[in-house]
Short mmCIF file of C-alpha atoms and ligand atoms in Angstrom, two decimals:
data_model
loop_
_atom_site.label_atom_id
_atom_site.label_comp_id
_atom_site.label_asym_id
_atom_site.label_seq_id
_atom_site.Cartn_x
_atom_site.Cartn_y
_atom_site.Cartn_z
CA UNK J 18 100.43 69.61 61.54
CA UNK J 19 100.96 67.48 64.56
CA UNK J 20 98.55 64.94 63.13
CA UNK J 21 101.04 63.58 60.61
CA UNK J 22 103.57 62.69 63.26
CA UNK J 23 101.16 61.17 65.71
CA UNK J 24 101.02 57.43 65.18
CA UNK J 25 97.65 55.84 64.66
CA UNK J 26 98.24 53.46 67.54
CA UNK J 27 100.94 53.14 70.08
CA UNK J 28 101.23 50.44 72.70
CA UNK J 29 103.81 50.93 75.46
CA UNK J 30 105.15 48.49 78.07
CA UNK J 31 102.16 46.33 77.69
CA UNK J 32 101.79 43.33 79.94
CA UNK J 33 98.99 40.81 80.01
CA UNK J 34 98.68 38.16 82.66
CA UNK J 35 95.82 35.79 83.27
CA UNK J 36 95.04 35.03 86.84
CA UNK J 37 94.97 31.37 87.78
CA UNK J 38 93.56 30.31 91.10
CA UNK J 39 95.58 27.18 91.41
CA UNK J 40 98.97 28.44 90.25
CA UNK J 41 101.10 31.44 89.41
CA UNK J 42 99.60 33.91 86.97
CA UNK J 43 100.14 33.10 83.33
CA UNK J 44 102.08 35.94 81.73
CA UNK J 45 101.05 36.07 78.09
CA UNK J 46 102.54 39.40 77.01
CA UNK J 47 105.48 41.06 78.65
CA UNK J 48 106.75 44.52 77.93
CA UNK J 49 105.31 44.77 74.44
CA UNK J 50 105.78 47.95 72.42
CA UNK J 51 104.06 48.48 69.12
CA UNK J 52 103.55 51.53 66.94
CA UNK J 53 101.40 51.71 63.83
CA UNK J 54 101.43 54.57 61.35
CA UNK J 55 99.02 55.48 58.63
CA UNK J 56 99.87 54.04 55.26
CA UNK J 57 101.59 50.86 56.36
CA UNK J 58 100.84 47.17 56.52
CA UNK J 59 102.42 45.55 59.56
CA UNK J 60 102.59 41.82 60.17
CA UNK J 61 102.80 40.31 63.59
CA UNK J 62 104.51 36.98 63.12
CA UNK J 63 104.69 34.41 65.86
CA UNK J 64 104.09 30.83 66.84
CA UNK J 65 100.72 29.59 68.10
CA UNK J 66 100.19 30.62 71.67
CA UNK J 67 102.65 33.48 71.58
CA UNK J 68 99.95 36.02 72.42
CA UNK J 69 99.21 37.50 68.97
CA UNK J 70 95.43 37.38 69.27
CA UNK J 71 95.67 38.78 72.77
CA UNK J 72 97.69 41.76 71.52
CA UNK J 73 95.22 42.29 68.69
CA UNK J 74 92.36 42.48 71.17
CA UNK J 75 94.32 44.97 73.24
CA UNK J 76 94.97 47.16 70.18
CA UNK J 77 91.26 47.03 69.36
CA UNK J 78 90.39 48.08 72.89
CA UNK J 79 88.46 44.87 73.49
CA UNK J 80 90.80 43.84 76.28
CA UNK J 81 92.39 46.15 78.80
CA UNK J 82 95.97 45.04 79.43
CA UNK J 83 97.06 44.18 82.95
CA UNK J 84 99.42 47.12 82.69
CA UNK J 85 100.81 49.44 80.05
CA UNK J 86 99.49 52.16 77.81
CA UNK J 87 97.48 52.05 74.62
CA UNK J 88 97.12 55.32 72.73
CA UNK J 89 94.97 56.03 69.73
CA UNK J 90 96.11 59.08 67.81
CA UNK J 91 97.87 60.17 70.95
CA UNK J 92 94.99 59.75 73.40
CA UNK J 93 94.62 56.94 75.90
CA UNK J 94 92.23 54.28 74.73
CA UNK J 95 89.27 53.59 76.97
CA UNK J 96 87.01 50.84 75.66
CA UNK J 97 86.64 49.64 72.06
CA UNK J 98 88.66 51.76 69.67
CA UNK J 99 86.66 53.79 67.18
CA UNK J 100 87.78 53.24 63.63
CA UNK J 101 88.87 49.64 63.98
CA UNK J 102 87.46 46.62 62.21
CA UNK J 103 88.51 43.05 62.64
CA UNK J 104 88.63 40.03 60.31
CA UNK J 105 88.83 36.62 61.93
CA UNK J 106 90.20 33.28 60.83
CA UNK J 107 86.80 31.68 61.40
CA UNK J 108 84.92 34.23 59.21
CA UNK J 109 82.33 34.63 61.98
CA UNK J 110 79.35 35.13 59.66
CA UNK J 111 75.75 34.74 60.71
CA UNK J 112 74.38 31.76 58.79
CA UNK J 113 70.81 33.03 58.81
CA UNK J 114 71.72 36.36 57.23
CA UNK J 115 72.46 36.98 53.55
CA UNK J 116 75.78 38.34 52.34
CA UNK J 117 74.34 41.82 52.21
CA UNK J 118 72.82 41.57 55.68
CA UNK J 119 76.06 40.25 57.12
CA UNK J 120 77.96 43.14 55.60
CA UNK J 121 75.43 45.71 56.78
CA UNK J 122 75.75 44.60 60.38
CA UNK J 123 78.79 46.75 61.03
CA UNK J 124 76.95 49.82 59.83
CA UNK J 125 73.82 49.17 61.85
CA UNK J 126 75.93 49.31 64.98
CA UNK J 127 77.10 52.76 63.88
CA UNK J 128 73.53 53.96 63.42
CA UNK J 129 73.80 54.48 59.66
CA UNK J 130 70.39 54.85 57.99
CA UNK J 131 68.94 52.17 55.79
CA UNK J 132 69.57 53.68 52.36
CA UNK J 133 73.14 54.57 53.18
CA UNK J 134 73.66 51.12 54.55
CA UNK J 135 72.51 49.51 51.35
CA UNK J 136 74.64 51.73 49.20
CA UNK J 137 77.77 51.32 51.23
CA UNK J 138 77.46 47.58 51.66
CA UNK J 139 76.94 47.17 47.92
CA UNK J 140 80.10 49.17 47.36
CA UNK J 141 82.07 46.97 49.76
CA UNK J 142 80.64 43.80 48.27
CA UNK J 143 81.57 44.88 44.74
CA UNK J 144 85.00 46.04 45.81
CA UNK J 145 85.89 42.68 47.27
CA UNK J 146 84.67 40.78 44.23
CA UNK J 147 81.36 39.43 45.47
CA UNK J 148 79.08 41.46 43.20
CA UNK J 149 75.95 39.45 42.41
CA UNK J 150 76.10 37.42 45.61
CA UNK J 151 74.33 39.97 47.80
CA UNK J 152 71.38 37.67 48.42
CA UNK J 153 73.33 34.45 48.96
CA UNK J 154 73.61 32.76 52.33
CA UNK J 155 77.00 31.82 53.79
CA UNK J 156 76.38 28.10 53.36
CA UNK J 157 76.03 28.62 49.61
CA UNK J 158 79.53 30.12 49.43
CA UNK J 159 82.99 28.60 49.29
CA UNK J 160 85.46 29.28 52.09
CA UNK J 161 87.24 31.92 50.06
CA UNK J 162 83.99 33.74 49.30
CA UNK J 163 82.97 33.59 52.94
CA UNK J 164 86.19 35.24 53.92
CA UNK J 165 85.50 37.89 51.29
CA UNK J 166 82.25 38.57 53.11
CA UNK J 167 84.24 38.86 56.34
CA UNK J 168 86.48 41.39 54.62
CA UNK J 169 83.57 43.34 53.15
CA UNK J 170 81.95 43.53 56.57
CA UNK J 171 85.14 45.00 58.01
CA UNK J 172 85.71 47.40 55.11
CA UNK J 173 82.18 48.75 54.97
CA UNK J 174 82.79 50.87 58.06
CA UNK J 175 85.86 52.46 56.42
CA UNK J 176 88.02 51.73 59.44
CA UNK J 177 91.26 53.60 60.06
CA UNK J 178 92.82 50.32 61.06
CA UNK J 179 91.99 46.91 59.69
CA UNK J 180 92.97 44.14 62.09
CA UNK J 181 93.25 40.66 60.62
CA UNK J 182 93.76 37.62 62.83
CA UNK J 183 95.18 34.81 60.68
CA UNK J 184 92.57 35.63 58.05
CA UNK J 185 93.78 33.14 55.43
CA UNK J 186 94.80 30.19 57.53
CA UNK J 187 91.47 28.38 57.24
CA UNK J 188 91.62 28.52 53.44
CA UNK J 189 93.33 26.21 51.00
CA UNK J 190 96.67 27.38 49.60
CA UNK J 191 95.42 28.66 46.25
CA UNK J 192 92.39 30.45 47.63
CA UNK J 193 94.51 32.09 50.29
CA UNK J 194 96.97 33.26 47.65
CA UNK J 195 94.24 34.76 45.47
CA UNK J 196 92.73 36.60 48.39
CA UNK J 197 96.09 37.99 49.52
CA UNK J 198 96.87 39.19 46.03
CA UNK J 199 93.46 40.80 45.61
CA UNK J 200 93.81 42.57 48.92
CA UNK J 201 97.30 43.88 48.15
CA UNK J 202 96.19 45.01 44.67
CA UNK J 203 93.33 47.00 46.18
CA UNK J 204 95.68 48.47 48.78
CA UNK J 205 98.26 49.49 46.17
CA UNK J 206 95.55 51.04 43.99
CA UNK J 207 94.38 53.07 46.96
CA UNK J 208 90.95 51.46 46.77
CA UNK J 209 90.83 50.02 50.26
CA UNK J 210 88.95 52.37 52.56
CA UNK J 211 91.47 51.84 55.39
CA UNK J 212 94.56 53.73 56.52
CA UNK J 213 96.60 50.94 58.00
CA UNK J 214 96.52 47.15 58.27
CA UNK J 215 97.81 44.95 61.07
CA UNK J 216 97.83 41.31 60.13
CA UNK J 217 98.57 38.50 62.54
CA UNK J 218 100.03 35.38 61.06
CA UNK J 219 102.16 32.35 61.84
CA UNK J 220 103.08 32.02 58.18
CA UNK J 221 106.48 33.54 57.35
CA UNK J 222 105.88 33.77 53.60
CA UNK J 223 102.57 35.48 54.12
CA UNK J 224 104.26 38.13 56.26
CA UNK J 225 107.01 38.71 53.67
CA UNK J 226 104.46 38.80 50.83
CA UNK J 227 102.20 41.37 52.41
CA UNK J 228 103.86 43.54 55.01
CA UNK J 229 105.97 46.68 54.94
CA UNK J 230 107.21 45.84 58.39
CA UNK J 231 107.32 42.54 60.29
CA UNK J 232 107.32 42.23 64.03
CA UNK J 233 108.61 38.82 65.06
CA UNK J 234 107.02 37.71 68.26
CA UNK J 235 108.79 35.49 70.76
CA UNK J 236 106.75 33.22 73.04
CA UNK J 237 106.59 32.60 76.74
CA UNK J 238 105.89 35.35 77.41
CA UNK J 239 105.05 37.05 74.13
CA UNK J 240 107.22 40.02 73.25
CA UNK J 241 108.48 41.67 70.10
CA UNK J 242 111.87 40.06 69.59
CA UNK J 243 112.70 41.49 66.17
CA UNK J 244 111.53 44.09 63.77
CA UNK J 245 112.27 43.91 60.06
CA UNK J 246 111.47 46.22 57.20
CA UNK J 247 110.48 44.44 54.01
CA UNK J 248 112.27 46.22 51.17
CA UNK J 249 110.40 44.68 48.22
CA UNK J 250 107.87 46.49 46.07
CA UNK J 251 104.53 44.95 45.13
CA UNK J 252 103.76 42.71 43.38
CA UNK J 253 106.24 40.52 45.21
CA UNK J 254 107.68 37.38 43.80
CA UNK J 255 108.17 34.58 46.27
CA UNK J 256 110.74 32.93 44.02
CA UNK J 257 112.97 35.97 43.91
CA UNK J 258 116.28 35.01 45.60
CA UNK J 259 116.16 38.07 47.86
CA UNK J 260 112.65 37.11 48.94
CA UNK J 261 113.80 33.54 49.69
CA UNK J 262 116.74 34.91 51.63
CA UNK J 263 114.46 37.00 53.81
CA UNK J 264 112.19 34.02 54.50
CA UNK J 265 115.32 32.06 55.39
CA UNK J 266 116.58 34.77 57.71
CA UNK J 267 113.27 34.91 59.53
CA UNK J 268 113.32 31.13 59.88
CA UNK J 269 116.70 31.59 61.49
CA UNK J 270 115.41 34.22 63.88
CA UNK J 271 112.41 32.11 64.85
CA UNK J 272 114.50 29.02 65.53
CA UNK J 273 117.48 30.71 67.13
CA UNK J 274 118.41 28.78 70.19
CA UNK J 275 117.51 30.66 73.29
CA UNK J 276 119.31 30.60 76.57
CA UNK J 277 117.80 27.84 78.71
CA UNK J 278 114.32 28.88 79.67
CA UNK J 279 114.00 30.51 83.01
CA UNK J 280 111.21 28.92 84.91
CA UNK J 281 109.47 31.13 87.40
CA UNK J 282 109.14 28.52 90.08
CA UNK J 283 112.14 27.01 91.80
CA UNK J 284 110.57 23.57 91.94
CA UNK J 285 112.93 20.98 90.52
CA UNK J 286 110.27 18.70 89.06
CA UNK J 287 108.99 19.84 85.67
CA UNK J 288 105.35 20.79 85.64
CA UNK J 289 103.49 18.28 83.44
CA UNK J 290 100.72 20.73 82.64
CA UNK J 291 102.47 23.95 81.77
CA UNK J 292 103.61 23.23 78.21
CA UNK J 293 101.26 23.05 75.27
CA UNK J 294 102.05 20.31 72.75
CA UNK J 295 101.87 20.93 69.03
CA UNK J 296 99.40 18.69 67.21
CA UNK J 297 102.07 16.79 65.33
CA UNK J 298 101.40 13.18 64.37
CA UNK J 299 103.90 10.36 64.78
CA UNK J 300 103.68 9.55 61.06
CA UNK J 301 104.76 13.07 60.20
CA UNK J 302 107.65 12.84 62.62
CA UNK J 303 108.76 9.50 61.22
CA UNK J 304 108.49 10.81 57.66
CA UNK J 305 110.55 13.86 58.38
CA UNK J 306 113.23 11.95 60.27
CA UNK J 307 113.54 9.44 57.42
CA UNK J 308 113.87 12.20 54.87
CA UNK J 309 116.38 14.06 56.97
CA UNK J 310 118.44 10.95 57.53
CA UNK J 311 118.72 10.09 53.85
CA UNK J 312 120.18 11.63 50.70
CA UNK J 313 120.72 14.44 49.91
CA UNK J 314 120.41 15.71 53.46
CA UNK J 315 122.38 13.09 55.37
CA UNK J 316 121.21 14.40 58.67
CA UNK J 317 121.19 18.16 58.22
CA UNK J 318 118.83 20.33 56.19
CA UNK J 319 117.75 23.87 55.74
CA UNK J 320 114.10 24.12 56.81
CA UNK J 321 112.84 26.01 53.76
CA UNK J 322 114.54 23.43 51.51
CA UNK J 323 112.90 20.61 53.45
CA UNK J 324 109.56 22.34 53.26
CA UNK J 325 109.84 22.54 49.46
CA UNK J 326 111.02 18.92 49.16
CA UNK J 327 108.23 17.55 51.33
CA UNK J 328 105.60 19.91 49.98
CA UNK J 329 104.78 21.04 53.45
CA UNK J 330 103.44 24.45 54.07
CA UNK J 331 106.21 26.48 55.60
CA UNK J 332 104.22 26.97 58.76
CA UNK J 333 103.59 23.26 59.22
CA UNK J 334 107.26 22.58 59.41
CA UNK J 335 108.15 24.76 62.38
CA UNK J 336 105.89 22.99 64.89
CA UNK J 337 107.17 19.70 63.51
CA UNK J 338 110.79 20.79 63.87
CA UNK J 339 110.18 22.14 67.34
CA UNK J 340 108.49 18.93 68.40
CA UNK J 341 111.36 16.79 67.11
CA UNK J 342 113.76 19.04 68.95
CA UNK J 343 111.71 18.90 72.16
CA UNK J 344 111.74 15.08 71.96
CA UNK J 345 115.49 14.97 71.39
CA UNK J 346 115.28 13.63 67.81
CA UNK J 347 116.72 16.71 66.14
CA UNK J 348 118.26 20.07 66.87
CA UNK J 349 116.74 23.22 65.50
CA UNK J 350 119.34 25.87 64.97
CA UNK J 351 119.43 29.00 62.89
CA UNK J 352 116.90 27.67 60.44
CA UNK J 353 118.54 24.25 60.07
CA UNK J 354 117.35 20.92 61.33
CA UNK J 355 120.10 18.54 62.45
CA UNK J 356 119.28 14.94 63.31
CA UNK J 357 120.54 13.58 66.66
CA UNK J 358 121.81 10.06 67.38
CA UNK J 359 118.44 9.19 68.86
CA UNK J 360 116.71 10.59 65.78
CA UNK J 361 118.92 8.55 63.47
CA UNK J 362 118.35 5.47 65.59
CA UNK J 363 114.59 6.03 65.25
CA UNK J 364 114.75 6.61 61.49
CA UNK J 365 116.67 3.38 60.96
CA UNK J 366 114.60 1.20 63.32
CA UNK J 367 111.75 -1.22 62.61
CA UNK J 368 108.22 -0.46 63.73
CA UNK J 369 108.33 -2.15 67.13
CA UNK J 370 111.70 -0.64 68.02
CA UNK J 371 110.47 2.75 66.94
CA UNK J 372 107.69 2.52 69.48
CA UNK J 373 110.23 1.78 72.21
CA UNK J 374 112.47 4.65 71.18
CA UNK J 375 109.50 6.98 71.05
CA UNK J 376 108.31 5.78 74.48
CA UNK J 377 111.77 6.50 75.88
CA UNK J 378 111.67 10.02 74.42
CA UNK J 379 108.23 10.64 75.91
CA UNK J 380 109.41 9.43 79.30
CA UNK J 381 112.37 11.78 79.16
CA UNK J 382 110.75 14.88 77.72
CA UNK J 383 106.97 14.82 78.12
CA UNK J 384 106.13 14.68 81.81
CA UNK J 385 102.42 14.81 80.97
CA UNK J 386 102.56 11.24 79.64
CA UNK J 387 104.19 9.98 82.80
CA UNK J 388 101.71 11.87 84.92
CA UNK J 389 98.74 10.32 83.10
CA UNK J 390 100.25 6.87 83.36
CA UNK J 391 100.89 7.33 87.10
CA UNK J 392 97.31 8.34 87.71
CA UNK J 393 96.00 5.31 85.81
CA UNK J 394 98.35 3.04 87.71
CA UNK J 395 97.16 4.37 91.04
CA UNK J 396 93.51 3.75 90.28
CA UNK J 397 92.15 0.38 91.31
CA UNK J 398 90.14 0.11 88.07
CA UNK J 399 93.08 1.44 86.04
CA UNK J 400 90.98 4.07 84.36
CA UNK J 401 91.10 7.87 84.51
CA UNK J 402 88.80 10.47 82.98
CA UNK J 403 90.35 12.82 80.44
CA UNK J 404 88.49 15.79 81.83
CA UNK J 405 90.66 15.94 84.95
CA UNK J 406 93.82 16.40 82.87
CA UNK J 407 92.14 18.91 80.64
CA UNK J 408 91.14 20.97 83.68
CA UNK J 409 94.70 20.94 84.93
CA UNK J 410 96.01 22.01 81.52
CA UNK J 411 93.53 24.85 81.48
CA UNK J 412 95.26 26.29 84.51
CA UNK J 413 98.11 27.12 82.17
CA UNK J 414 96.61 27.61 78.74
CA UNK J 415 93.42 28.50 76.94
CA UNK J 416 90.73 25.81 76.58
CA UNK J 417 91.62 25.43 72.87
CA UNK J 418 95.28 24.74 73.55
CA UNK J 419 94.38 22.45 76.45
CA UNK J 420 92.12 20.37 74.20
CA UNK J 421 94.76 20.24 71.48
CA UNK J 422 97.48 19.25 73.95
CA UNK J 423 95.29 16.49 75.30
CA UNK J 424 94.51 15.15 71.82
CA UNK J 425 98.20 15.15 71.03
CA UNK J 426 99.26 13.36 74.20
CA UNK J 427 96.56 10.75 73.59
CA UNK J 428 97.90 10.05 70.09
CA UNK J 429 101.52 9.91 71.23
CA UNK J 430 100.79 7.82 74.33
CA UNK J 431 98.80 5.32 72.28
CA UNK J 432 101.53 5.00 69.70
CA UNK J 433 104.12 4.37 72.39
CA UNK J 434 101.70 1.98 74.12
CA UNK J 435 101.74 3.87 77.39
CA UNK J 436 97.99 3.67 77.71
CA UNK J 437 94.77 3.13 75.82
CA UNK J 438 92.11 5.74 75.34
CA UNK J 439 88.41 5.12 75.08
CA UNK J 440 86.97 7.86 72.85
CA UNK J 441 83.41 7.20 73.85
CA UNK J 442 83.92 7.21 77.60
CA UNK J 443 86.70 9.81 77.28
CA UNK J 444 88.82 7.75 79.61
CA UNK J 445 92.39 6.60 79.73
CA UNK J 446 93.00 2.98 80.55
CA UNK J 447 95.82 0.49 80.44
CA UNK J 448 96.67 -1.65 77.46
CA UNK J 449 95.10 -5.09 77.70
CA UNK J 450 98.27 -7.02 78.54
CA UNK J 451 99.42 -4.34 80.96
CA UNK J 452 96.20 -4.82 82.80
CA UNK J 453 96.72 -8.55 83.01
CA UNK J 454 100.14 -7.93 84.53
CA UNK J 455 98.62 -5.66 87.12
CA UNK J 456 96.06 -8.22 88.14
CA UNK J 457 98.57 -10.94 88.73
P1 ADP F 8 98.12 33.26 69.60
O1 ADP F 8 97.04 34.08 69.00
O2 ADP F 8 99.50 33.78 69.33
O3 ADP F 8 98.00 31.81 69.25
P2 ADP F 8 96.78 33.82 72.10
O4 ADP F 8 96.85 35.29 72.27
O5 ADP F 8 95.50 33.24 71.64
O6 ADP F 8 98.00 33.35 71.20
O7 ADP F 8 97.14 33.12 73.49
C1 ADP F 8 98.35 33.35 74.17
C2 ADP F 8 98.38 32.56 75.45
O8 ADP F 8 97.39 33.06 76.34
C3 ADP F 8 98.09 31.09 75.27
O9 ADP F 8 98.94 30.37 76.12
C4 ADP F 8 96.68 30.95 75.71
O10 ADP F 8 96.50 29.66 76.22
C5 ADP F 8 96.56 32.02 76.78
N1 ADP F 8 95.21 32.58 76.91
C6 ADP F 8 94.54 33.24 75.94
N2 ADP F 8 93.34 33.65 76.40
C7 ADP F 8 93.26 33.24 77.69
C8 ADP F 8 92.27 33.35 78.72
N3 ADP F 8 91.12 33.99 78.51
N4 ADP F 8 92.55 32.79 79.90
C9 ADP F 8 93.70 32.16 80.11
N5 ADP F 8 94.67 32.02 79.21
C10 ADP F 8 94.46 32.55 78.00
MG1 MG F 9 95.57 33.59 67.69
#
């Protein structure tokens, strides 16, 4: 009866690095261990860019890690794992196929005959609450229903392991909640034709609501920093004090101050292209600093409390807090946000002064802004194409993060009046009066 003790999946000493021609390899996962057993729901919780999707692809056998072992039921995995199905954030449905046809796709690949296909896809469609919509096209469905199709398509193959990559994050709060509850209800009733679920999320509450076990992922490079068992039975109540406490504790773990980051290169100058920026707007920052600086917080607040007060989603607040801390406006410690002198100064300043304070913070902490400004200054026409910066960012991060980082730096640089940006030409340029100065 070996079978019982053999985990479904085990990943050992897994490392994933992307080769970059122009710079040192980007290490995305370092020394990751992960074990999944039948009968459990495991959440992989981590910030954007921490390597969660990469690890998911490794578990599914879609990506061979740079080094390390992946075993399925005790045997080394070579190629796509049998018995795995994946649900994506983006639903990934074919618009020209009906619900039923989309769901059947997974079975066609397995060579299941037509009648069986129809029967099994109908079963999956009914199970997930889409009965009657078999003939509908994706564009006729709401986001929540589309994701149900995504789920049905994964479930129809009766996978041993269901992998879900931020499956609810494209949905509105209520729809996401309904879908989570429905999924957990089916799981508890033993109606889901799967043996184990691995869900990737950056939402702490979602992890505590759904999982039996939570792996907290640290970034740069990604590794499992903490493992927690969730002791609550289903249905879980997010207002239960013990539940709140656990969310709080995880906040603390995710914001624990690390030892100063060890940079791999010895170069003294910070690399302007190696750090992705969170897409956090200056209005949001100003709003949060004002709130933090006033009653009842008077400069220090517990993040979950702030999130409730501001009606932010929990997972919107962490990037915001991290950004404020990166810019020197606040300190993020053990789940608390503490305003700094600079942050207070900003919160109490008038609009024009705020821009100056923000510009100062960018100069001190965001070398990318300075780099862009230097390039514009060096050009005789005082213009520079965005694409060159995006290419340089892509040496260190995926195209999606590079694009997001660029959008963010454009918004921040404009606010601080470092440069102008022409959306149509996709070019940076100087502010009008700056240009006049240069021509004198
Ligand atoms: P998450 O899912 O946690 O947001 P990802 O696994 O998507 O993180 O990405 C982790 C890191 O790996 C990011 O810095 C991303 O930019 C980088 N990355 C992902 N895929 C590639 C790739 N194909 N080439 C280079 N870098 C990549
Ligand atoms: Mg991802």
